[in-house]
Short mmCIF file of C-alpha atoms and ligand atoms in Angstrom, two decimals:
data_model
loop_
_atom_site.label_atom_id
_atom_site.label_comp_id
_atom_site.label_asym_id
_atom_site.label_seq_id
_atom_site.Cartn_x
_atom_site.Cartn_y
_atom_site.Cartn_z
CA UNK A 1068 0.27 0.04 0.15
CA UNK A 1069 1.35 3.37 -1.13
CA UNK A 1070 1.32 6.44 1.22
CA UNK A 1071 -2.22 8.04 -0.09
CA UNK A 1072 -3.76 4.59 0.24
CA UNK A 1073 -2.63 3.96 3.54
CA UNK A 1074 -3.93 7.76 4.34
CA UNK A 1075 -7.17 7.08 2.37
CA UNK A 1076 -7.17 3.85 4.65
CA UNK A 1077 -6.77 5.58 7.69
CA UNK A 1078 -9.51 7.80 7.25
CA UNK A 1079 -11.71 5.11 6.36
CA UNK A 1080 -10.96 3.39 9.31
CA UNK A 1081 -11.14 6.58 11.82
CA UNK A 1082 -14.83 6.99 10.59
CA UNK A 1083 -15.77 2.92 11.06
CA UNK A 1084 -14.33 3.39 14.37
CA UNK A 1085 -16.90 6.59 15.54
CA UNK A 1086 -19.49 4.99 13.39
CA UNK A 1087 -19.36 2.03 15.70
CA UNK A 1088 -18.28 3.83 19.14
CA UNK A 1089 -20.16 7.33 18.92
CA UNK A 1090 -22.78 6.75 16.16
CA UNK A 1091 -24.05 3.40 16.50
CA UNK A 1092 -25.21 4.11 20.25
CA UNK A 1093 -27.52 7.42 19.53
CA UNK A 1094 -28.68 5.98 15.65
CA UNK A 1095 -32.21 4.99 17.24
CA UNK A 1096 -32.74 7.63 19.61
CA UNK A 1097 -31.60 10.50 16.89
CA UNK A 1098 -34.52 8.63 14.54
CA UNK A 1099 -37.02 8.89 17.59
CA UNK A 1100 -36.90 12.01 18.52
CA UNK A 1101 -35.62 13.81 15.87
CA UNK A 1102 -33.37 16.02 17.54
CA UNK A 1103 -29.95 17.31 15.76
CA UNK A 1104 -27.07 15.66 17.42
CA UNK A 1105 -24.90 18.61 18.43
CA UNK A 1106 -22.81 15.86 20.56
CA UNK A 1107 -21.56 14.28 16.88
CA UNK A 1108 -20.59 17.85 15.20
CA UNK A 1109 -17.80 17.70 18.27
CA UNK A 1110 -17.07 14.02 18.23
CA UNK A 1111 -17.05 14.34 13.98
CA UNK A 1112 -14.97 17.44 14.36
CA UNK A 1113 -12.73 15.82 17.05
CA UNK A 1114 -11.76 13.34 14.69
CA UNK A 1115 -11.03 15.46 11.75
CA UNK A 1116 -14.37 14.64 9.87
CA UNK A 1117 -15.63 17.83 8.89
CA UNK A 1118 -12.63 18.79 7.10
CA UNK A 1119 -11.99 16.00 4.77
CA UNK A 1120 -12.39 17.89 1.82
CA UNK A 1121 -11.01 21.21 2.79
CA UNK A 1122 -7.13 21.84 1.70
CA UNK A 1123 -4.36 20.09 3.66
CA UNK A 1124 -3.51 22.86 5.88
CA UNK A 1125 -6.93 23.00 7.12
CA UNK A 1126 -6.28 19.27 7.93
CA UNK A 1127 -8.60 17.68 4.67
CA UNK A 1128 -7.75 15.87 1.67
CA UNK A 1129 -7.72 18.30 -1.02
CA UNK A 1130 -11.29 17.68 -1.97
CA UNK A 1131 -11.11 14.12 -2.39
CA UNK A 1132 -13.90 12.52 -3.20
CA UNK A 1133 -12.56 8.94 -2.93
CA UNK A 1134 -11.99 9.89 1.05
CA UNK A 1135 -14.81 11.71 1.22
CA UNK A 1136 -16.98 8.73 0.22
CA UNK A 1137 -15.21 6.59 2.32
CA UNK A 1138 -16.30 8.50 5.51
CA UNK A 1139 -20.33 9.16 4.37
CA UNK A 1140 -20.45 4.91 3.42
CA UNK A 1141 -18.91 4.01 6.83
CA UNK A 1142 -21.11 6.81 9.44
CA UNK A 1143 -24.18 5.44 6.50
CA UNK A 1144 -23.90 1.73 7.21
CA UNK A 1145 -25.40 2.81 11.18
CA UNK A 1146 -27.56 6.07 11.06
CA UNK A 1147 -28.46 7.76 7.51
CA UNK A 1148 -29.05 10.97 9.13
CA UNK A 1149 -25.76 11.46 10.88
CA UNK A 1150 -23.91 10.63 7.50
CA UNK A 1151 -26.07 13.18 5.74
CA UNK A 1152 -24.81 15.25 8.68
CA UNK A 1153 -21.33 15.06 6.89
CA UNK A 1154 -22.03 14.79 3.36
CA UNK A 1155 -24.40 18.06 3.36
CA UNK A 1156 -22.02 20.00 5.19
CA UNK A 1157 -18.94 18.47 2.82
CA UNK A 1158 -21.29 19.48 -0.16
CA UNK A 1159 -21.45 22.83 1.41
CA UNK A 1160 -18.05 23.72 1.37
CA UNK A 1161 -17.19 22.45 -2.04
CA UNK A 1162 -18.29 26.05 -4.02
CA UNK A 1163 -15.54 27.49 -1.49
CA UNK A 1164 -12.82 24.79 -1.84
CA UNK A 1165 -13.74 24.77 -5.83
CA UNK A 1166 -13.72 29.08 -6.35
CA UNK A 1167 -13.10 30.76 -3.20
CA UNK A 1168 -10.27 32.79 -3.05
CA UNK A 1169 -7.36 32.32 -0.44
CA UNK A 1170 -8.43 34.98 1.52
CA UNK A 1171 -12.23 33.67 1.36
CA UNK A 1172 -10.49 29.70 2.19
CA UNK A 1173 -8.76 31.57 5.09
CA UNK A 1174 -11.93 33.05 6.67
CA UNK A 1175 -14.24 29.89 6.14
CA UNK A 1176 -12.21 27.04 6.37
CA UNK A 1177 -10.49 28.33 9.64
CA UNK A 1178 -14.19 27.87 11.22
CA UNK A 1179 -14.84 24.80 9.87
CA UNK A 1180 -11.63 23.24 10.92
CA UNK A 1181 -11.32 25.11 14.47
CA UNK A 1182 -14.86 26.03 15.47
CA UNK A 1183 -16.61 22.88 13.83
CA UNK A 1184 -19.04 25.42 11.91
CA UNK A 1185 -21.48 23.64 9.51
CA UNK A 1186 -21.86 24.57 6.08
CA UNK A 1187 -24.51 23.93 3.42
CA UNK A 1188 -25.35 24.06 -0.27
CA UNK A 1189 -28.56 26.41 -0.73
CA UNK A 1190 -29.37 26.03 -4.33
CA UNK A 1191 -33.30 24.27 -4.09
CA UNK A 1192 -36.37 26.49 -4.35
CA UNK A 1193 -40.26 25.68 -4.57
CA UNK A 1194 -39.83 26.50 -8.27
CA UNK A 1195 -36.51 24.86 -9.01
CA UNK A 1196 -35.05 21.33 -7.91
CA UNK A 1197 -33.23 19.68 -10.81
CA UNK A 1198 -34.52 23.10 -13.52
CA UNK A 1199 -31.53 25.64 -12.31
CA UNK A 1200 -32.28 27.73 -14.88
CA UNK A 1201 -35.36 28.80 -13.10
CA UNK A 1202 -34.21 30.10 -9.66
CA UNK A 1203 -35.93 33.22 -8.67
CA UNK A 1204 -33.63 34.82 -5.86
CA UNK A 1205 -31.59 37.41 -6.45
CA UNK A 1206 -28.53 39.19 -5.77
CA UNK A 1207 -28.64 42.74 -6.81
CA UNK A 1208 -25.67 45.11 -6.77
CA UNK A 1209 -25.95 48.02 -4.67
CA UNK A 1210 -22.61 49.94 -4.65
CA UNK A 1211 -19.78 47.35 -3.23
CA UNK A 1212 -22.42 44.92 -1.43
CA UNK A 1213 -24.89 42.22 -2.80
CA UNK A 1214 -28.57 42.26 -1.58
CA UNK A 1215 -30.21 39.08 -1.90
CA UNK A 1216 -33.86 38.47 -1.89
CA UNK A 1217 -35.46 34.96 -2.36
CA UNK A 1218 -36.35 31.40 -0.42
CA UNK A 1219 -34.21 28.45 -1.17
CA UNK A 1220 -36.90 25.07 0.19
CA UNK A 1221 -35.43 21.97 1.64
CA UNK A 1222 -31.87 22.73 2.93
CA UNK A 1223 -30.66 20.67 5.22
CA UNK A 1224 -28.88 22.37 8.25
CA UNK A 1225 -30.92 25.47 7.55
CA UNK A 1226 -30.89 27.68 10.83
CA UNK A 1227 -28.24 25.56 12.28
CA UNK A 1228 -25.31 26.17 9.38
CA UNK A 1229 -22.69 28.97 9.61
CA UNK A 1230 -22.15 29.30 6.35
CA UNK A 1231 -24.70 28.94 3.53
CA UNK A 1232 -23.68 28.77 -0.11
CA UNK A 1233 -25.82 30.48 -1.96
CA UNK A 1234 -27.15 30.52 -5.82
CA UNK A 1235 -28.95 33.50 -6.89
CA UNK A 1236 -29.79 35.47 -10.41
CA UNK A 1237 -27.77 38.52 -10.34
CA UNK A 1238 -28.30 39.20 -13.95
CA UNK A 1239 -31.88 37.59 -14.96
CA UNK A 1240 -31.62 38.94 -19.15
CA UNK A 1241 -28.64 36.03 -19.10
CA UNK A 1242 -30.64 33.10 -18.29
CA UNK A 1243 -28.32 30.44 -16.68
CA UNK A 1244 -25.17 32.35 -17.30
CA UNK A 1245 -26.90 35.22 -14.68
CA UNK A 1246 -26.55 33.05 -11.85
CA UNK A 1247 -23.79 33.87 -9.22
CA UNK A 1248 -22.87 31.99 -5.84
CA UNK A 1249 -22.07 33.62 -2.66
CA UNK A 1250 -21.63 33.00 0.95
CA UNK A 1251 -23.82 33.70 3.44
CA UNK A 1252 -23.07 33.74 6.84
CA UNK A 1253 -25.57 32.99 10.01
CA UNK A 1254 -26.61 36.30 11.83
CA UNK A 1255 -26.30 37.91 9.01
CA UNK A 1256 -29.54 40.72 8.60
CA UNK A 1257 -32.35 39.43 6.72
CA UNK A 1258 -31.21 35.89 6.34
CA UNK A 1259 -34.38 34.21 8.42
CA UNK A 1260 -35.48 30.41 7.87
CA UNK A 1261 -38.45 28.45 7.24
CA UNK A 1262 -40.35 25.91 10.01
CA UNK A 1263 -38.50 23.10 10.55
CA UNK A 1264 -39.46 20.51 7.97
CA UNK A 1265 -41.20 16.89 9.25
CA UNK A 1266 -39.48 14.09 7.37
CA UNK A 1267 -40.18 10.48 6.95
CA UNK A 1268 -36.73 9.59 7.07
CA UNK A 1269 -33.32 11.15 8.00
CA UNK A 1270 -35.06 12.33 10.73
CA UNK A 1271 -31.98 14.00 13.16
CA UNK A 1272 -31.08 16.21 10.09
CA UNK A 1273 -32.72 19.30 10.42
CA UNK A 1274 -34.00 21.10 6.89
CA UNK A 1275 -35.49 24.50 6.31
CA UNK A 1276 -36.36 26.85 3.88
CA UNK A 1277 -33.89 29.86 4.04
CA UNK A 1278 -35.22 33.08 3.17
CA UNK A 1279 -33.61 36.16 2.48
CA UNK A 1280 -35.59 39.45 2.87
CA UNK A 1281 -33.12 42.48 1.94
CA UNK A 1282 -30.33 40.36 3.06
CA UNK A 1283 -26.90 42.41 2.65
CA UNK A 1284 -23.73 41.15 2.11
CA UNK A 1285 -20.17 42.69 0.91
CA UNK A 1286 -18.97 41.57 -2.75
CA UNK A 1287 -16.21 39.71 -0.88
CA UNK A 1288 -18.86 37.46 0.38
CA UNK A 1289 -19.32 36.13 -3.95
CA UNK A 1290 -17.31 33.39 -4.82
CA UNK A 1291 -15.65 33.35 -8.52
CA UNK A 1292 -16.85 36.05 -11.11
CA UNK A 1293 -20.21 36.97 -11.66
CA UNK A 1294 -21.99 34.72 -13.53
CA UNK A 1295 -20.12 31.37 -12.39
CA UNK A 1296 -23.00 30.39 -10.33
CA UNK A 1297 -24.47 27.94 -12.85
CA UNK A 1298 -20.77 26.19 -13.25
CA UNK A 1299 -19.69 25.98 -9.62
CA UNK A 1300 -23.49 24.45 -9.20
CA UNK A 1301 -22.79 21.85 -11.77
CA UNK A 1302 -19.30 21.43 -10.59
CA UNK A 1303 -20.57 20.93 -6.98
CA UNK A 1304 -23.06 18.70 -7.89
CA UNK A 1305 -20.90 16.15 -10.04
CA UNK A 1306 -18.31 16.06 -7.61
CA UNK A 1307 -21.15 15.08 -4.93
CA UNK A 1308 -22.69 12.19 -6.89
CA UNK A 1309 -20.78 9.54 -5.57
CA UNK A 1310 -20.60 10.52 -2.33
CA UNK A 1311 -24.75 10.21 -2.30
CA UNK A 1312 -23.76 7.48 -3.67
CA UNK A 1313 -21.73 6.02 -1.08
CA UNK A 1314 -24.57 6.94 1.48
CA UNK A 1315 -26.97 4.79 -0.38
CA UNK A 1316 -24.61 2.08 -0.48
CA UNK A 1317 -23.75 2.37 3.68
CA UNK A 1318 -27.36 2.27 4.29
CA UNK A 1319 -27.64 -0.53 2.20
CA UNK A 1320 -24.86 -2.41 3.53
CA UNK A 1321 -25.96 -1.66 7.08
CA UNK A 1322 -29.48 -3.26 6.16
CA UNK A 1323 -28.06 -6.46 4.34
CA UNK A 1324 -25.66 -6.83 7.87
CA UNK A 1325 -28.78 -7.11 10.27
CA UNK A 1326 -31.13 -9.05 7.99
CA UNK A 1327 -28.04 -11.74 7.36
CA UNK A 1328 -27.53 -11.70 11.53
CA UNK A 1329 -31.50 -11.84 11.51
CA UNK A 1330 -31.94 -14.98 9.07
CA UNK A 1331 -29.44 -16.46 10.82
CA UNK A 1332 -31.20 -16.40 14.08
CA UNK A 1333 -35.02 -16.82 13.21
CA UNK A 1334 -36.58 -20.03 13.18
CA UNK A 1335 -39.15 -20.78 11.37
CA UNK A 1336 -40.41 -24.41 10.15
CA UNK A 1337 -37.61 -25.70 12.86
CA UNK A 1338 -34.96 -24.14 10.88
CA UNK A 1339 -33.18 -20.38 10.42
CA UNK A 1340 -34.72 -19.16 7.78
CA UNK A 1341 -31.43 -18.79 6.26
CA UNK A 1342 -31.47 -22.16 5.18
CA UNK A 1343 -34.28 -21.44 2.72
CA UNK A 1344 -33.35 -20.95 -0.29
CA UNK A 1345 -36.28 -18.10 -0.98
CA UNK A 1346 -34.11 -16.07 1.45
CA UNK A 1347 -30.52 -17.26 0.33
CA UNK A 1348 -31.46 -15.92 -3.20
CA UNK A 1349 -32.52 -12.68 -1.93
CA UNK A 1350 -29.30 -12.04 0.48
CA UNK A 1351 -27.15 -12.85 -2.55
CA UNK A 1352 -29.24 -10.64 -4.73
CA UNK A 1353 -29.06 -7.68 -2.38
CA UNK A 1354 -25.04 -8.37 -1.51
CA UNK A 1355 -24.48 -8.59 -5.50
CA UNK A 1356 -26.08 -5.17 -5.90
CA UNK A 1357 -24.53 -3.79 -3.12
CA UNK A 1358 -21.16 -4.75 -4.42
CA UNK A 1359 -22.22 -3.40 -7.83
CA UNK A 1360 -22.72 0.05 -6.31
CA UNK A 1361 -19.80 0.06 -4.26
CA UNK A 1362 -17.49 -0.22 -7.24
CA UNK A 1363 -19.48 2.26 -9.64
CA UNK A 1364 -19.09 4.90 -6.44
CA UNK A 1365 -15.39 4.33 -5.70
CA UNK A 1366 -14.27 3.73 -9.25
CA UNK A 1367 -16.42 7.01 -10.48
CA UNK A 1368 -14.77 9.01 -7.33
CA UNK A 1369 -11.27 7.81 -8.34
CA UNK A 1370 -11.50 9.00 -11.58
CA UNK A 1371 -12.84 12.46 -10.63
CA UNK A 1372 -9.95 12.62 -8.17
CA UNK A 1373 -7.32 12.09 -10.90
CA UNK A 1374 -8.68 14.54 -12.84
CA UNK A 1375 -10.32 13.05 -15.91
CA UNK A 1376 -13.01 15.08 -16.98
CA UNK A 1377 -15.95 14.34 -19.21
CA UNK A 1378 -17.33 12.17 -16.25
CA UNK A 1379 -20.75 14.09 -16.01
CA UNK A 1380 -22.51 10.62 -17.11
CA UNK A 1381 -20.92 8.38 -14.97
CA UNK A 1382 -21.44 10.16 -11.73
CA UNK A 1383 -25.31 10.68 -12.69
CA UNK A 1384 -25.49 7.01 -13.55
CA UNK A 1385 -23.66 5.96 -9.89
CA UNK A 1386 -26.04 8.42 -8.11
CA UNK A 1387 -28.68 6.85 -9.78
CA UNK A 1388 -27.97 3.06 -9.71
CA UNK A 1389 -26.43 3.35 -5.88
CA UNK A 1390 -30.21 4.85 -4.89
CA UNK A 1391 -32.13 2.48 -6.48
CA UNK A 1392 -30.21 -0.35 -4.93
CA UNK A 1393 -30.50 1.33 -1.38
CA UNK A 1394 -33.70 1.52 -1.76
CA UNK A 1395 -34.58 -2.06 -3.11
CA UNK A 1396 -31.93 -3.67 -0.69
CA UNK A 1397 -33.77 -1.88 2.36
CA UNK A 1398 -36.88 -2.70 1.33
CA UNK A 1399 -35.76 -6.44 0.86
CA UNK A 1400 -34.46 -6.58 4.32
CA UNK A 1401 -37.58 -5.15 5.89
CA UNK A 1402 -39.07 -8.13 4.25
CA UNK A 1403 -36.49 -10.61 5.60
CA UNK A 1404 -37.54 -9.57 8.81
CA UNK A 1405 -41.20 -10.32 8.34
CA UNK A 1406 -43.81 -8.34 10.87
CA UNK A 1407 -40.66 -7.58 12.50
CA UNK A 1408 -39.15 -5.29 9.90
CA UNK A 1409 -42.13 -3.36 9.66
CA UNK A 1410 -41.75 -2.53 13.69
CA UNK A 1411 -39.85 0.77 14.81
CA UNK A 1412 -37.82 -2.00 17.25
CA UNK A 1413 -35.54 -3.10 14.48
CA UNK A 1414 -33.43 -0.81 12.59
CA UNK A 1415 -34.40 -2.07 8.60
CA UNK A 1416 -37.43 0.47 8.63
CA UNK A 1417 -35.51 3.31 9.35
CA UNK A 1418 -32.85 2.55 7.05
CA UNK A 1419 -35.64 2.36 4.15
CA UNK A 1420 -37.04 5.31 5.38
CA UNK A 1421 -33.70 6.88 5.12
CA UNK A 1422 -32.91 5.50 2.06
CA UNK A 1423 -35.74 7.04 0.01
CA UNK A 1424 -33.82 10.58 0.24
CA UNK A 1425 -31.33 9.36 -2.04
CA UNK A 1426 -33.07 9.27 -5.03
CA UNK A 1427 -34.11 12.62 -4.51
CA UNK A 1428 -31.33 14.78 -3.02
CA UNK A 1429 -28.95 16.23 -5.55
CA UNK A 1430 -31.05 15.69 -8.18
CA UNK A 1431 -34.18 13.05 -8.67
CA UNK A 1432 -33.15 10.02 -10.57
CA UNK A 1433 -35.62 11.03 -13.43
CA UNK A 1434 -33.89 14.23 -14.13
CA UNK A 1435 -30.31 12.27 -13.60
CA UNK A 1436 -32.01 9.79 -16.11
CA UNK A 1437 -33.08 12.52 -19.04
CA UNK A 1438 -29.82 13.55 -18.29
CA UNK A 1439 -28.03 10.24 -19.00
CA UNK A 1440 -29.72 9.45 -22.03
CA UNK A 1441 -29.19 13.29 -23.25
CA UNK A 1442 -25.36 12.55 -23.05
CA UNK A 1443 -26.05 8.91 -24.77
CA UNK A 1444 -28.32 10.47 -27.60
CA UNK A 1445 -25.43 13.06 -28.06
CA UNK A 1446 -22.60 10.63 -28.62
C1 FAD B 1545 -34.38 15.69 3.12
C2 FAD B 1545 -34.14 16.94 1.86
C3 FAD B 1545 -32.84 17.05 1.76
C4 FAD B 1545 -32.31 18.13 0.80
N1 FAD B 1545 -31.09 19.01 1.09
C5 FAD B 1545 -30.86 20.16 0.26
C6 FAD B 1545 -30.26 20.99 0.42
O1 FAD B 1545 -29.24 20.88 1.08
N2 FAD B 1545 -29.76 22.11 -0.71
C7 FAD B 1545 -30.68 21.94 -1.68
O2 FAD B 1545 -30.33 22.79 -2.35
N3 FAD B 1545 -31.41 21.07 -1.87
C8 FAD B 1545 -31.92 20.41 -0.83
N4 FAD B 1545 -32.72 19.21 -0.99
C9 FAD B 1545 -33.42 19.70 -2.40
C10 FAD B 1545 -33.54 18.73 -3.48
O3 FAD B 1545 -32.24 18.40 -4.30
C11 FAD B 1545 -35.03 18.47 -4.47
O4 FAD B 1545 -36.17 18.38 -3.53
C12 FAD B 1545 -34.73 17.74 -5.62
O5 FAD B 1545 -33.79 18.36 -6.49
C13 FAD B 1545 -35.77 17.31 -6.65
O6 FAD B 1545 -36.58 18.92 -6.54
P1 FAD B 1545 -38.23 18.87 -6.05
O7 FAD B 1545 -37.77 18.71 -4.93
O8 FAD B 1545 -37.79 20.87 -6.67
O9 FAD B 1545 -38.65 17.94 -7.27
P2 FAD B 1545 -39.22 18.65 -8.70
O10 FAD B 1545 -38.21 18.87 -9.69
O11 FAD B 1545 -40.35 18.99 -8.38
O12 FAD B 1545 -39.62 16.68 -8.94
C14 FAD B 1545 -41.08 16.28 -8.84
C15 FAD B 1545 -40.30 14.70 -9.73
O13 FAD B 1545 -40.70 15.36 -11.60
C16 FAD B 1545 -39.24 14.61 -11.84
N5 FAD B 1545 -38.85 15.19 -12.72
C17 FAD B 1545 -38.23 16.29 -12.59
N6 FAD B 1545 -38.20 17.07 -13.76
C18 FAD B 1545 -37.69 16.23 -14.87
C19 FAD B 1545 -37.54 15.66 -15.71
N7 FAD B 1545 -37.06 17.02 -16.39
N8 FAD B 1545 -37.95 14.46 -16.49
C20 FAD B 1545 -38.48 13.64 -15.83
N9 FAD B 1545 -38.61 13.67 -14.57
C21 FAD B 1545 -38.33 15.01 -13.79
C22 FAD B 1545 -38.93 14.39 -10.21
O14 FAD B 1545 -37.79 13.02 -11.11
C23 FAD B 1545 -39.70 14.05 -9.52
O15 FAD B 1545 -40.20 12.49 -9.27
C24 FAD B 1545 -33.42 18.51 -0.06
C25 FAD B 1545 -34.14 17.71 -0.35
C26 FAD B 1545 -34.35 16.83 0.21
C27 FAD B 1545 -35.85 15.81 0.51
#
């Protein structure tokens, strides 16, 4: 194993340890109460798991998607919403990592690495999910400031993040080319939040609308040049896709592990149910799908890390496939547990509820498929 592989393995092992020691004991309670697990923010921060994507001088891997995905997968094996905590935060750092200038990186990455400040991506609006060209949040230039007005929907870490990577229209006449990216800090006058959304899964994750009412920010908070928002959003979503796939793979693996143990212990007709071929084939199919999804996730991540261009179709395939696998595998895990699988006393129903959002988050899978087929038809 080379030095780079050794370092990656250390990061994965640290995440696996945190998953077992710190997250697992809290996983059921986080889901039951829906309370945001602040103790995990401290624990993840201490382990350096909130800085994974930051440059090396801030304790990170400089945007390494392979390491990031491995952390996401390990935590997701025991708790989807705790894994989403790291995922949404990491995705929020990507626009700053990619297009932030040295002074912005110094300001924001120091907050993250030293104070465990959370970030998030504020992109989606009620009328603009995957259809980014329809964004209506505006950022109007006034002297040396921008004044933001509009409302973002379904924002993970809304109201609890310190840094919001926000996409807003600076020039409506230019369509997609008139979108720019900004960082808005918590506490900025005019930044408000909607009610906390009640979700079927990822219940420990806070989701709210993020509202801008004459929210004035200095022009120094703009990421990159005016009009680069579309490109920054695309780049961010592209790099995030393998990590969303890793979240799906982790949840699926957790469900398979539990179902396998259960099938060995559950006796029906005087035999463990794992001796029935119907159950055996389900388990074999679950494992096969997970391995295929995992291979896609880490192959795509490795290629992105190697700087290979033109991988957008592959990253869409990865996210789409892995999330469909997670939904199928977790549903099968519930089936293997029978009536017990349907009960909240067992974790597989939570995993099934958590898995669902991986088909929606980022871009919904129908929109991913549309993109995949458009790329194929283009040749
Ligand atoms: C728990 C959770 C957390 C989230 N966190 C964040 C966050 O932190 N930041 C953020 O910016 N966003 C976040 N989102 C928003 C998420 O990215 C969007 O919900 C997602 O992009 C889908 O957009 P939509 O909800 O508007 O669905 P819609 O676009 O309205 O989709 C509805 C249906 O139409 C289908 N559809 C849409 N377009 C097409 C098309 N062109 N062809 C075929 N079918 C299509 C979809 O697949 C879906 O089945 C979060 C969402 C959830 C549920």
